[in-house]
Short mmCIF file of C-alpha atoms and ligand atoms in Angstrom, two decimals:
data_model
loop_
_atom_site.label_atom_id
_atom_site.label_comp_id
_atom_site.label_asym_id
_atom_site.label_seq_id
_atom_site.Cartn_x
_atom_site.Cartn_y
_atom_site.Cartn_z
CA MET A 20 -1.32 2.42 -30.31
CA THR A 21 -0.48 -0.78 -28.44
CA VAL A 22 2.43 -0.41 -26.06
CA ALA A 23 4.99 -3.15 -25.43
CA VAL A 24 7.11 -3.82 -22.37
CA ALA A 25 10.32 -4.10 -24.36
CA GLY A 26 12.60 -4.78 -21.41
CA VAL A 27 12.65 -5.06 -17.63
CA GLY A 28 15.31 -5.21 -14.95
CA THR A 29 15.82 -4.99 -11.21
CA SER A 30 18.60 -4.69 -8.70
CA HIS A 31 18.86 -7.18 -5.89
CA PHE A 32 16.31 -6.39 -3.19
CA GLY A 33 17.43 -6.29 0.44
CA ARG A 34 19.11 -4.23 3.11
CA GLN A 35 21.95 -2.60 1.18
CA PRO A 36 22.96 0.48 3.23
CA ASP A 37 26.51 0.42 1.83
CA ARG A 38 25.29 0.76 -1.75
CA ASP A 39 24.04 4.03 -3.23
CA LEU A 40 21.01 4.76 -5.37
CA VAL A 41 23.24 5.32 -8.40
CA GLY A 42 24.42 1.73 -8.23
CA LEU A 43 20.99 0.26 -7.49
CA ALA A 44 19.41 2.24 -10.34
CA TRP A 45 22.17 1.22 -12.74
CA ASP A 46 21.61 -2.47 -11.94
CA ALA A 47 17.93 -2.08 -12.87
CA VAL A 48 18.32 0.20 -15.91
CA SER A 49 21.29 -1.63 -17.47
CA GLU A 50 19.39 -4.92 -17.25
CA ALA A 51 16.23 -3.35 -18.71
CA PHE A 52 18.18 -1.73 -21.56
CA ALA A 53 20.00 -4.99 -22.37
CA ASP A 54 16.69 -6.87 -22.19
CA ALA A 55 15.12 -4.39 -24.62
CA GLY A 56 18.22 -4.20 -26.82
CA VAL A 57 18.38 -0.41 -26.56
CA ASP A 58 20.89 2.09 -25.21
CA ALA A 59 18.83 5.28 -25.08
CA VAL A 60 15.31 6.54 -24.39
CA ASP A 61 13.31 9.67 -25.23
CA ALA A 62 12.01 10.40 -21.71
CA VAL A 63 12.05 8.99 -18.17
CA TRP A 64 9.45 8.73 -15.42
CA VAL A 65 10.90 8.02 -11.97
CA GLY A 66 8.86 6.82 -8.99
CA THR A 67 10.15 7.25 -5.45
CA VAL A 68 8.77 8.26 -2.05
CA PHE A 69 11.61 9.06 0.34
CA ALA A 70 14.61 9.58 -1.96
CA PRO A 71 16.23 13.03 -1.71
CA ALA A 72 15.17 15.82 -4.06
CA GLY A 73 16.94 15.57 -7.40
CA VAL A 74 17.44 11.82 -7.16
CA ALA A 75 16.17 11.13 -10.68
CA GLN A 76 18.66 13.40 -12.41
CA ARG A 77 21.38 12.33 -9.97
CA VAL A 78 21.14 8.64 -10.84
CA LEU A 79 20.38 9.14 -14.55
CA ARG A 80 23.34 11.42 -15.28
CA ALA A 81 25.63 8.73 -13.89
CA MET A 82 24.49 6.46 -16.73
CA GLY A 83 24.61 9.10 -19.42
CA ILE A 84 20.87 9.80 -19.58
CA THR A 85 20.77 13.61 -19.71
CA GLY A 86 19.16 16.42 -21.67
CA ILE A 87 15.79 14.69 -22.10
CA PRO A 88 12.47 15.08 -20.25
CA VAL A 89 12.70 13.55 -16.75
CA LEU A 90 9.70 13.52 -14.40
CA THR A 91 9.57 12.34 -10.80
CA VAL A 92 6.29 11.07 -9.34
CA GLU A 93 5.27 10.12 -5.82
CA ASN A 94 2.22 8.00 -5.04
CA ALA A 95 3.28 6.14 -1.90
CA CYS A 96 3.67 2.39 -2.51
CA ALA A 97 2.22 2.85 -5.99
CA SER A 98 4.93 5.30 -7.09
CA GLY A 99 6.69 2.78 -9.36
CA THR A 100 3.49 1.67 -11.04
CA THR A 101 2.45 5.32 -11.36
CA ALA A 102 5.70 5.98 -13.25
CA PHE A 103 4.88 2.97 -15.43
CA VAL A 104 1.32 4.00 -16.32
CA GLU A 105 2.44 7.54 -17.11
CA ALA A 106 5.28 6.24 -19.30
CA HIS A 107 2.75 3.91 -20.93
CA GLU A 108 0.37 6.79 -21.61
CA ALA A 109 3.20 8.85 -23.14
CA VAL A 110 4.01 6.06 -25.61
CA ARG A 111 0.36 5.16 -26.25
CA THR A 112 -0.49 8.72 -27.24
CA GLY A 113 2.63 9.14 -29.35
CA ARG A 114 4.17 11.80 -27.13
CA TYR A 115 7.43 9.85 -26.96
CA GLY A 116 8.66 6.80 -28.87
CA ARG A 117 10.60 4.97 -26.18
CA VAL A 118 10.28 5.68 -22.46
CA LEU A 119 12.02 4.41 -19.34
CA ALA A 120 10.05 3.91 -16.12
CA LEU A 121 12.31 3.63 -13.09
CA GLY A 122 11.43 3.05 -9.45
CA LEU A 123 13.92 3.31 -6.59
CA GLU A 124 14.14 3.54 -2.84
CA GLN A 125 16.72 3.15 -0.11
CA MET A 126 14.78 2.51 3.09
CA SER A 127 17.64 1.21 5.27
CA THR A 128 19.41 4.57 5.36
CA ALA A 129 16.20 6.59 5.75
CA PHE A 130 14.61 4.75 8.71
CA ALA A 131 15.88 2.84 11.73
CA GLY A 132 12.87 0.53 11.62
CA ALA A 133 9.37 0.92 10.26
CA ILE A 134 8.53 4.04 8.26
CA THR A 135 8.17 6.98 10.63
CA PRO A 136 4.57 8.24 10.51
CA GLU A 137 4.17 11.65 8.87
CA THR A 138 3.69 14.21 11.65
CA THR A 139 1.87 16.73 9.43
CA ASP A 140 -0.86 14.10 9.05
CA PRO A 141 -3.33 13.90 11.96
CA GLU A 142 -3.24 10.13 12.35
CA GLY A 143 0.49 9.99 11.67
CA ARG A 144 1.03 12.56 14.39
CA ALA A 145 -1.05 10.38 16.72
CA GLY A 146 1.32 7.44 16.13
CA LEU A 147 -0.54 5.41 13.52
CA ALA A 148 2.41 3.61 11.92
CA MET A 149 1.59 1.65 8.74
CA PRO A 150 1.66 -1.75 10.50
CA ALA A 151 -0.98 -0.37 12.88
CA MET A 152 -3.16 0.81 9.98
CA TYR A 153 -3.15 -2.71 8.50
CA ALA A 154 -3.53 -4.20 11.97
CA MET A 155 -6.83 -2.32 12.31
CA SER A 156 -8.08 -4.13 9.19
CA ALA A 157 -6.74 -7.47 10.39
CA ALA A 158 -8.34 -7.08 13.82
CA ARG A 159 -11.63 -6.17 12.17
CA TYR A 160 -11.45 -9.27 9.91
CA LEU A 161 -10.80 -11.48 12.93
CA HIS A 162 -13.67 -9.84 14.84
CA THR A 163 -16.22 -10.36 12.06
CA GLY A 164 -15.00 -13.89 11.36
CA ALA A 165 -13.88 -12.98 7.82
CA ALA A 166 -10.48 -14.51 8.57
CA THR A 167 -8.64 -16.47 11.26
CA PRO A 168 -5.13 -15.84 12.62
CA GLU A 169 -4.03 -19.03 10.88
CA GLN A 170 -5.36 -17.77 7.54
CA LEU A 171 -3.50 -14.50 7.97
CA ALA A 172 -0.31 -16.44 8.66
CA ALA A 173 -0.91 -18.67 5.62
CA VAL A 174 -0.25 -15.69 3.34
CA SER A 175 3.22 -15.30 4.85
CA VAL A 176 3.93 -19.03 4.65
CA LYS A 177 2.89 -19.10 0.98
CA ASN A 178 4.83 -16.02 -0.12
CA HIS A 179 8.01 -16.98 1.71
CA ALA A 180 7.81 -20.41 0.06
CA HIS A 181 7.32 -18.80 -3.37
CA ALA A 182 10.42 -16.67 -2.80
CA VAL A 183 12.58 -19.76 -2.35
CA HIS A 184 12.58 -19.86 -6.16
CA ASN A 185 13.33 -16.15 -6.59
CA PRO A 186 17.07 -15.36 -6.33
CA ARG A 187 16.33 -11.61 -6.22
CA ALA A 188 14.19 -11.86 -3.08
CA GLN A 189 15.29 -10.45 0.26
CA TYR A 190 13.87 -13.28 2.35
CA SER A 191 12.56 -16.74 1.68
CA GLY A 192 11.99 -19.89 3.64
CA ARG A 193 9.76 -22.77 4.57
CA TYR A 194 7.89 -21.44 7.58
CA THR A 195 4.94 -23.02 9.33
CA VAL A 196 1.78 -21.18 10.34
CA ASP A 197 2.81 -21.65 13.98
CA GLU A 198 6.21 -20.08 13.35
CA VAL A 199 4.61 -17.06 11.68
CA LEU A 200 2.16 -16.60 14.56
CA ALA A 201 4.94 -17.07 17.14
CA SER A 202 7.16 -14.36 15.65
CA ARG A 203 7.36 -11.06 17.54
CA MET A 204 4.13 -9.06 17.76
CA ILE A 205 4.40 -5.78 15.82
CA ALA A 206 0.82 -4.44 15.97
CA ASP A 207 -1.83 -6.85 17.22
CA PRO A 208 -2.65 -9.20 15.53
CA LEU A 209 0.17 -8.77 12.98
CA THR A 210 3.45 -10.49 13.82
CA LEU A 211 6.89 -9.77 12.37
CA LEU A 212 6.67 -12.40 9.64
CA GLN A 213 3.39 -10.82 8.50
CA CYS A 214 5.08 -7.48 7.79
CA CYS A 215 7.26 -6.55 4.82
CA PRO A 216 10.93 -5.91 5.64
CA THR A 217 13.02 -2.75 5.31
CA SER A 218 14.45 -2.91 1.80
CA ASP A 219 16.62 -1.10 -0.72
CA GLY A 220 16.30 -1.60 -4.44
CA ALA A 221 15.48 -0.35 -7.90
CA ALA A 222 13.46 -1.70 -10.82
CA ALA A 223 12.92 -0.49 -14.37
CA ALA A 224 10.98 -1.06 -17.58
CA VAL A 225 11.45 0.17 -21.14
CA LEU A 226 8.22 0.89 -23.04
CA THR A 227 7.91 1.17 -26.81
CA ALA A 228 5.27 0.78 -29.50
CA ALA A 229 4.43 -2.90 -29.97
CA ASP A 230 5.85 -4.41 -33.18
CA GLY A 231 3.65 -7.51 -33.26
CA ALA A 232 6.43 -10.01 -32.63
CA ALA A 233 5.29 -13.41 -31.37
CA GLY A 234 5.46 -13.62 -27.58
CA GLU A 235 5.77 -9.86 -27.18
CA VAL A 236 4.49 -8.63 -23.79
CA VAL A 237 2.08 -5.72 -24.20
CA VAL A 238 0.07 -3.51 -21.87
CA ARG A 239 -3.53 -4.63 -22.27
CA GLY A 240 -5.01 -2.11 -19.82
CA ALA A 241 -4.14 0.22 -16.98
CA ALA A 242 -5.85 2.43 -14.40
CA LEU A 243 -4.89 4.76 -11.57
CA ARG A 244 -7.03 6.29 -8.82
CA SER A 245 -6.52 8.17 -5.61
CA GLY A 246 -8.58 7.26 -2.57
CA ALA A 247 -12.04 8.58 -1.79
CA PRO A 248 -12.95 9.21 1.87
CA TRP A 249 -12.85 6.07 4.02
CA ASN A 250 -15.02 6.48 7.09
CA HIS A 251 -17.86 5.20 9.27
CA ARG A 252 -20.01 4.82 6.14
CA SER A 253 -17.51 2.56 4.37
CA PRO A 254 -18.76 -1.00 4.03
CA HIS A 255 -15.23 -2.44 3.89
CA VAL A 256 -11.91 -2.17 5.66
CA TRP A 257 -9.39 0.48 4.64
CA GLY A 258 -8.01 0.04 1.13
CA HIS A 259 -10.65 -2.36 -0.20
CA ASP A 260 -12.82 -0.04 -2.25
CA ILE A 261 -9.99 1.83 -3.96
CA VAL A 262 -8.61 -1.51 -5.19
CA ALA A 263 -12.05 -2.71 -6.31
CA ASP A 264 -12.76 0.55 -8.16
CA THR A 265 -9.35 0.74 -9.84
CA THR A 266 -9.57 -2.91 -10.86
CA ARG A 267 -12.94 -2.28 -12.48
CA ASP A 268 -11.38 0.59 -14.47
CA ALA A 269 -8.38 -1.50 -15.52
CA LEU A 270 -10.46 -4.50 -16.59
CA ALA A 271 -12.69 -2.21 -18.65
CA ASP A 272 -9.61 -0.65 -20.25
CA ALA A 273 -8.29 -4.14 -20.99
CA GLY A 274 -11.63 -5.32 -22.38
CA LEU A 275 -11.81 -8.19 -19.89
CA ASP A 276 -15.10 -9.42 -18.41
CA ALA A 277 -13.64 -11.03 -15.31
CA VAL A 278 -10.42 -10.80 -13.36
CA THR A 279 -10.48 -14.58 -13.10
CA ASP A 280 -9.47 -14.67 -16.79
CA VAL A 281 -6.03 -13.56 -15.61
CA ASP A 282 -3.47 -16.35 -15.18
CA VAL A 283 -1.05 -14.78 -12.69
CA VAL A 284 -1.21 -11.84 -10.31
CA GLU A 285 1.25 -9.74 -8.30
CA VAL A 286 -0.45 -7.74 -5.53
CA HIS A 287 0.54 -5.32 -2.81
CA ASP A 288 1.04 -7.60 0.24
CA ALA A 289 2.94 -5.19 2.48
CA PHE A 290 1.14 -7.03 5.30
CA THR A 291 -0.63 -10.40 5.21
CA ILE A 292 -4.08 -8.86 5.64
CA GLY A 293 -3.35 -6.70 2.58
CA GLU A 294 -3.17 -9.72 0.28
CA ILE A 295 -6.37 -11.18 1.75
CA VAL A 296 -8.32 -7.93 1.32
CA THR A 297 -6.85 -7.39 -2.15
CA THR A 298 -7.71 -10.83 -3.55
CA GLU A 299 -11.30 -10.13 -2.48
CA ALA A 300 -11.29 -6.56 -3.84
CA LEU A 301 -9.84 -7.71 -7.17
CA GLY A 302 -12.65 -10.27 -7.46
CA LEU A 303 -10.21 -13.19 -7.69
CA VAL A 304 -12.08 -14.82 -4.80
CA PRO A 305 -15.57 -14.17 -3.41
CA PRO A 306 -15.99 -11.57 -0.62
CA GLY A 307 -14.82 -13.03 2.67
CA ASP A 308 -12.94 -15.90 1.03
CA GLY A 309 -9.48 -14.28 0.89
CA GLY A 310 -8.19 -15.98 4.00
CA LYS A 311 -9.65 -19.35 3.07
CA ALA A 312 -8.12 -19.07 -0.41
CA ALA A 313 -4.65 -18.41 1.02
CA ALA A 314 -4.87 -21.26 3.53
CA GLY A 315 -6.36 -23.66 0.97
CA GLY A 316 -3.75 -23.15 -1.73
CA VAL A 317 -6.05 -21.38 -4.20
CA THR A 318 -3.61 -18.45 -4.41
CA ALA A 319 -0.43 -20.56 -4.25
CA LEU A 320 1.69 -21.66 -7.19
CA GLY A 321 -0.24 -24.59 -8.65
CA GLY A 322 -3.54 -23.21 -7.36
CA ALA A 323 -6.43 -21.85 -9.41
CA HIS A 324 -5.32 -18.20 -9.01
CA PRO A 325 -1.60 -17.90 -8.20
CA VAL A 326 -0.86 -14.67 -6.32
CA ASN A 327 2.64 -13.28 -5.78
CA PRO A 328 4.79 -16.03 -7.32
CA SER A 329 7.77 -13.72 -6.75
CA GLY A 330 7.26 -13.90 -2.99
CA GLY A 331 5.50 -10.55 -2.93
CA LEU A 332 6.48 -7.59 -0.83
CA LEU A 333 6.55 -9.82 2.25
CA SER A 334 9.53 -11.77 0.89
CA ARG A 335 11.02 -10.01 -2.13
CA GLY A 336 11.11 -6.87 0.00
CA HIS A 337 9.44 -3.48 -0.31
CA PRO A 338 11.63 -0.56 -1.39
CA LEU A 339 8.53 1.60 -1.89
CA GLY A 340 9.22 3.32 -5.20
CA ALA A 341 10.80 0.21 -6.71
CA THR A 342 8.04 -2.21 -5.75
CA GLY A 343 5.58 -1.53 -8.57
CA LEU A 344 8.19 -1.94 -11.28
CA ALA A 345 9.50 -5.12 -9.62
CA GLN A 346 5.94 -6.47 -9.72
CA LEU A 347 5.73 -5.57 -13.43
CA ALA A 348 9.12 -7.21 -14.08
CA GLU A 349 7.90 -10.42 -12.42
CA ILE A 350 4.72 -10.52 -14.51
CA THR A 351 6.71 -9.79 -17.68
CA TRP A 352 9.05 -12.72 -16.93
CA GLN A 353 6.04 -14.91 -16.11
CA LEU A 354 4.39 -14.09 -19.45
CA ARG A 355 7.65 -14.91 -21.26
CA GLY A 356 7.95 -18.22 -19.41
CA GLN A 357 11.28 -17.26 -17.80
CA CYS A 358 10.50 -17.92 -14.14
CA GLY A 359 11.92 -21.40 -13.65
CA ALA A 360 10.62 -23.18 -10.57
CA ARG A 361 8.15 -20.36 -9.79
CA GLN A 362 6.71 -20.27 -13.33
CA VAL A 363 2.92 -20.29 -13.69
CA GLU A 364 2.56 -22.74 -16.57
CA GLY A 365 1.19 -21.22 -19.76
CA ALA A 366 0.58 -17.78 -18.25
CA ARG A 367 -0.67 -15.45 -20.99
CA LEU A 368 -2.52 -12.74 -19.04
CA GLY A 369 -1.09 -11.15 -15.90
CA LEU A 370 -2.19 -8.42 -13.51
CA VAL A 371 -0.29 -6.09 -11.19
CA GLU A 372 -1.93 -4.22 -8.29
CA THR A 373 -0.21 -1.68 -6.05
CA MET A 374 -2.00 0.37 -3.37
CA GLY A 375 -0.58 2.50 -0.64
CA GLY A 376 -0.39 5.60 1.45
CA GLY A 377 -1.83 6.43 4.84
CA VAL A 378 -3.22 9.95 4.40
CA SER A 379 -5.92 10.27 7.09
CA VAL A 380 -9.57 10.01 6.01
CA LEU A 381 -8.67 8.59 2.58
CA ASP A 382 -9.03 4.99 1.39
CA GLY A 383 -5.34 4.94 0.39
CA ASN A 384 -3.33 7.63 -1.40
CA ALA A 385 -3.26 5.79 -4.71
CA CYS A 386 -3.91 2.50 -6.44
CA VAL A 387 -2.60 1.36 -9.81
CA VAL A 388 -3.79 -1.77 -11.62
CA THR A 389 -2.16 -2.92 -14.85
CA VAL A 390 -2.98 -5.86 -17.11
CA LEU A 391 -0.17 -7.32 -19.25
CA GLU A 392 -0.57 -9.85 -22.04
CA ALA A 393 1.78 -12.07 -24.01
CA ARG A 394 0.92 -11.86 -27.69
CA MET B 17 12.29 11.87 10.05
CA SER B 18 10.42 15.13 10.52
CA SER B 19 9.97 16.37 14.08
CA PRO B 20 6.53 17.65 15.03
CA THR B 21 6.77 21.36 14.42
CA GLY B 22 4.19 23.77 13.02
CA ALA B 23 0.44 23.55 13.39
CA ASP B 24 -0.93 20.49 15.16
CA PRO B 25 -2.98 18.51 12.60
CA ARG B 26 -4.88 16.45 15.17
CA PRO B 27 -8.59 17.04 15.90
CA GLU B 28 -9.37 19.99 18.14
CA ILE B 29 -11.32 19.07 21.26
CA HIS B 30 -13.49 21.15 23.59
CA ARG B 31 -15.10 20.58 26.95
CA THR B 32 -18.82 21.44 27.01
CA ALA B 33 -20.64 23.18 29.87
CA ASP B 34 -21.83 19.71 30.90
CA GLY B 35 -18.23 18.56 31.19
CA ASP B 36 -18.31 16.35 28.07
CA TRP B 37 -15.39 16.25 25.68
CA VAL B 38 -16.29 16.84 22.03
CA VAL B 39 -14.42 17.09 18.74
CA ALA B 40 -14.82 20.48 17.10
CA GLY B 41 -15.12 19.49 13.45
CA ARG B 42 -17.21 20.29 10.41
CA ARG B 43 -20.34 18.91 8.76
CA CYS B 44 -21.07 19.14 5.07
CA ARG B 45 -24.06 21.34 4.21
CA ALA B 46 -24.77 19.25 1.10
CA CYS B 47 -24.13 15.60 1.98
CA ALA B 48 -23.97 15.78 5.80
CA GLU B 49 -20.54 14.12 5.86
CA PRO B 50 -19.02 14.63 9.33
CA VAL B 51 -15.32 15.48 9.49
CA ALA B 52 -13.13 15.73 12.59
CA TYR B 53 -11.08 18.55 11.09
CA ALA B 54 -11.51 22.26 10.35
CA TRP B 55 -11.10 21.79 6.62
CA PRO B 56 -12.48 24.36 4.18
CA ARG B 57 -14.58 21.95 2.10
CA CYS B 58 -16.21 18.52 2.41
CA PRO B 59 -13.72 15.75 1.47
CA ALA B 60 -16.57 13.62 0.12
CA CYS B 61 -18.29 16.09 -2.20
CA GLY B 62 -16.44 19.43 -2.13
CA ALA B 63 -19.43 21.39 -0.81
CA GLU B 64 -19.36 24.01 1.95
CA VAL B 65 -19.13 22.91 5.57
CA GLU B 66 -20.27 24.30 8.92
CA VAL B 67 -18.91 23.97 12.43
CA ALA B 68 -20.17 20.87 14.24
CA HIS B 69 -19.32 19.14 17.50
CA PHE B 70 -19.10 15.35 17.75
CA GLY B 71 -18.98 13.03 20.74
CA PRO B 72 -18.37 12.23 23.44
CA ARG B 73 -19.86 8.77 22.83
CA GLY B 74 -19.03 6.34 20.06
CA THR B 75 -18.36 2.71 19.11
CA VAL B 76 -15.01 0.98 18.57
CA TRP B 77 -14.67 0.00 14.88
CA SER B 78 -11.28 -1.66 15.37
CA SER B 79 -8.27 -1.54 17.65
CA THR B 80 -4.62 -2.55 17.87
CA VAL B 81 -1.59 -2.23 20.11
CA VAL B 82 1.57 -0.74 18.60
CA ARG B 83 4.61 -2.62 19.92
CA ILE B 84 7.36 -1.02 17.81
CA ALA B 85 9.25 2.20 18.38
CA VAL B 86 7.50 5.22 16.85
CA PRO B 87 9.05 8.66 17.39
CA GLY B 88 7.02 10.68 19.88
CA HIS B 89 5.25 7.65 21.34
CA THR B 90 6.37 4.99 23.78
CA PRO B 91 5.39 1.40 22.96
CA PRO B 92 3.33 -0.49 23.71
CA TYR B 93 0.33 1.81 23.18
CA ALA B 94 -3.24 0.96 22.25
CA LEU B 95 -5.08 2.70 19.43
CA ALA B 96 -8.72 2.51 18.40
CA TYR B 97 -10.77 3.75 15.49
CA VAL B 98 -13.92 5.07 17.13
CA ASP B 99 -17.08 5.93 15.19
CA LEU B 100 -18.48 8.86 17.16
CA ASP B 101 -22.30 8.83 17.39
CA ASP B 102 -23.63 10.69 14.33
CA GLY B 103 -20.04 11.78 13.77
CA PRO B 104 -16.78 10.85 12.06
CA ARG B 105 -14.44 7.91 12.59
CA VAL B 106 -11.56 9.19 14.74
CA LEU B 107 -8.27 7.64 15.80
CA ALA B 108 -7.84 7.68 19.57
CA HIS B 109 -5.47 6.34 22.18
CA VAL B 110 -6.70 3.92 24.81
CA ALA B 111 -5.01 3.53 28.19
CA GLY B 112 -3.19 0.25 28.77
CA ASP B 113 -1.62 -2.28 26.46
CA GLU B 114 -4.66 -4.31 25.42
CA PRO B 115 -6.72 -3.71 22.26
CA ALA B 116 -10.14 -2.15 22.88
CA PRO B 117 -13.07 -4.55 22.43
CA ILE B 118 -14.37 -4.11 18.86
CA GLY B 119 -18.04 -3.12 18.78
CA GLY B 120 -17.90 -1.87 22.35
CA ALA B 121 -18.75 1.56 23.69
CA ALA B 122 -16.12 4.30 23.84
CA TRP B 123 -16.22 7.88 25.03
CA LEU B 124 -13.86 10.81 24.70
CA ILE B 125 -11.97 11.70 27.87
CA GLY B 126 -9.84 14.53 26.49
CA ALA B 127 -6.29 14.56 25.27
CA SER B 128 -3.33 12.52 26.46
CA ASP B 129 -0.15 14.16 27.77
CA ASP B 130 1.19 13.90 24.21
CA GLY B 131 -1.85 15.76 22.86
CA ASP B 132 -3.48 12.69 21.34
CA LEU B 133 -7.24 12.17 21.37
CA GLN B 134 -8.01 9.73 24.17
CA VAL B 135 -11.00 7.48 24.83
CA GLU B 136 -12.11 5.22 27.61
CA VAL B 137 -13.73 1.98 26.51
CA ALA B 138 -16.16 -0.49 28.03
CA ARG B 139 -14.38 -3.77 28.81
ZN1 ZN C 22 -20.29 16.66 1.30
#
């Protein structure tokens, strides 16, 4: 059975400590329900990382969604997309007719600054905050000549410029490479403007069986993996191989020969180096060309392979559990031609990639890659 | 969020009779994967493991300096991923507030006051 994305919605993304998760979730779900033209679902998958226990039922009962199967999943930054692929599988196999996938997170009330490293994890206990994990990759890229500081900064410049056209984004602006490099150092060589902000938000999608309507957005393929060991034998930086392997699975599921057939992509750019590594791991650009592609406009709106037209995590914001579903909402709007000044003209095939989690010794906790298509 | 209570998850280190610091880890009996932790099975293949000691010498794979507040640590502090010779990649602290030279030599010098694995590096 082919599965359609019948409706999507998101809250505003940003620091919203005075709002609660009930309100943020309602913003996302009410928009997704109105978009789909429905007022009920048969089951719900909720993705979140740091929300309190019981959050799914707590927000859903406030909108009258009770007495049906509700499942909460956690897969680090890929929690929202994990909820989506599980909801997709439930519809595809006929387990449920209409399913809601909801992602939510309130980071501003959970952390004073960056995410506190997990002290039951060896490297977390040793103080390896997520910016430092990505900084290790960035420093390695600079050392081997695979990227320059200016190319790293170009990702931030591009995504902040994209977000100027996205009213839901937390930050946007016309920065220069020099301004990005001159912002406060967080973990060498990554500066503040190369790191995603602290964000609160929710995003949702309603999945149903496709009805064959013209322009309908359907799920063409999907894949999920957890990380294999990443160590001294690994040929790439942290997080590369899990993205490459999951992408291969998703493209096979979608029946696509090459990722370059895709018209528009949303990827997990929690840090600038993340987008560079990911565009290479996806196969959008040749190995080692990720930085050059960002600096040269290849991955900008109007370029050969537009990446993160929404502004990405760097600018839209990164409420962990909500991110994946916000990425899917952006690609759905792109495939419907609803994105205004950030529209990728004629986009018919879109891809979403989310990867995250810093469990020691693993190449990421989880990666989800989804291919959507406008029929 | 959580305060560090319960068992310490960081690698266990020993001082040899020669005075060298080594990580007391495990090596896979099937695929020879070295691991810095006393885990019951090999994370790469699931096979049985045996006790193995790694270090003290290794090579810096990458390095950074953390300049933001992290509970339990005072910024700025330098971290390095060090590939121990014939051993695992371990995360270690480096004295000072400069990144360790990538590709350079590093050797274990014990644990820091906070209980973190510590290396000295060639500069
Ligand atoms: Zn093994």
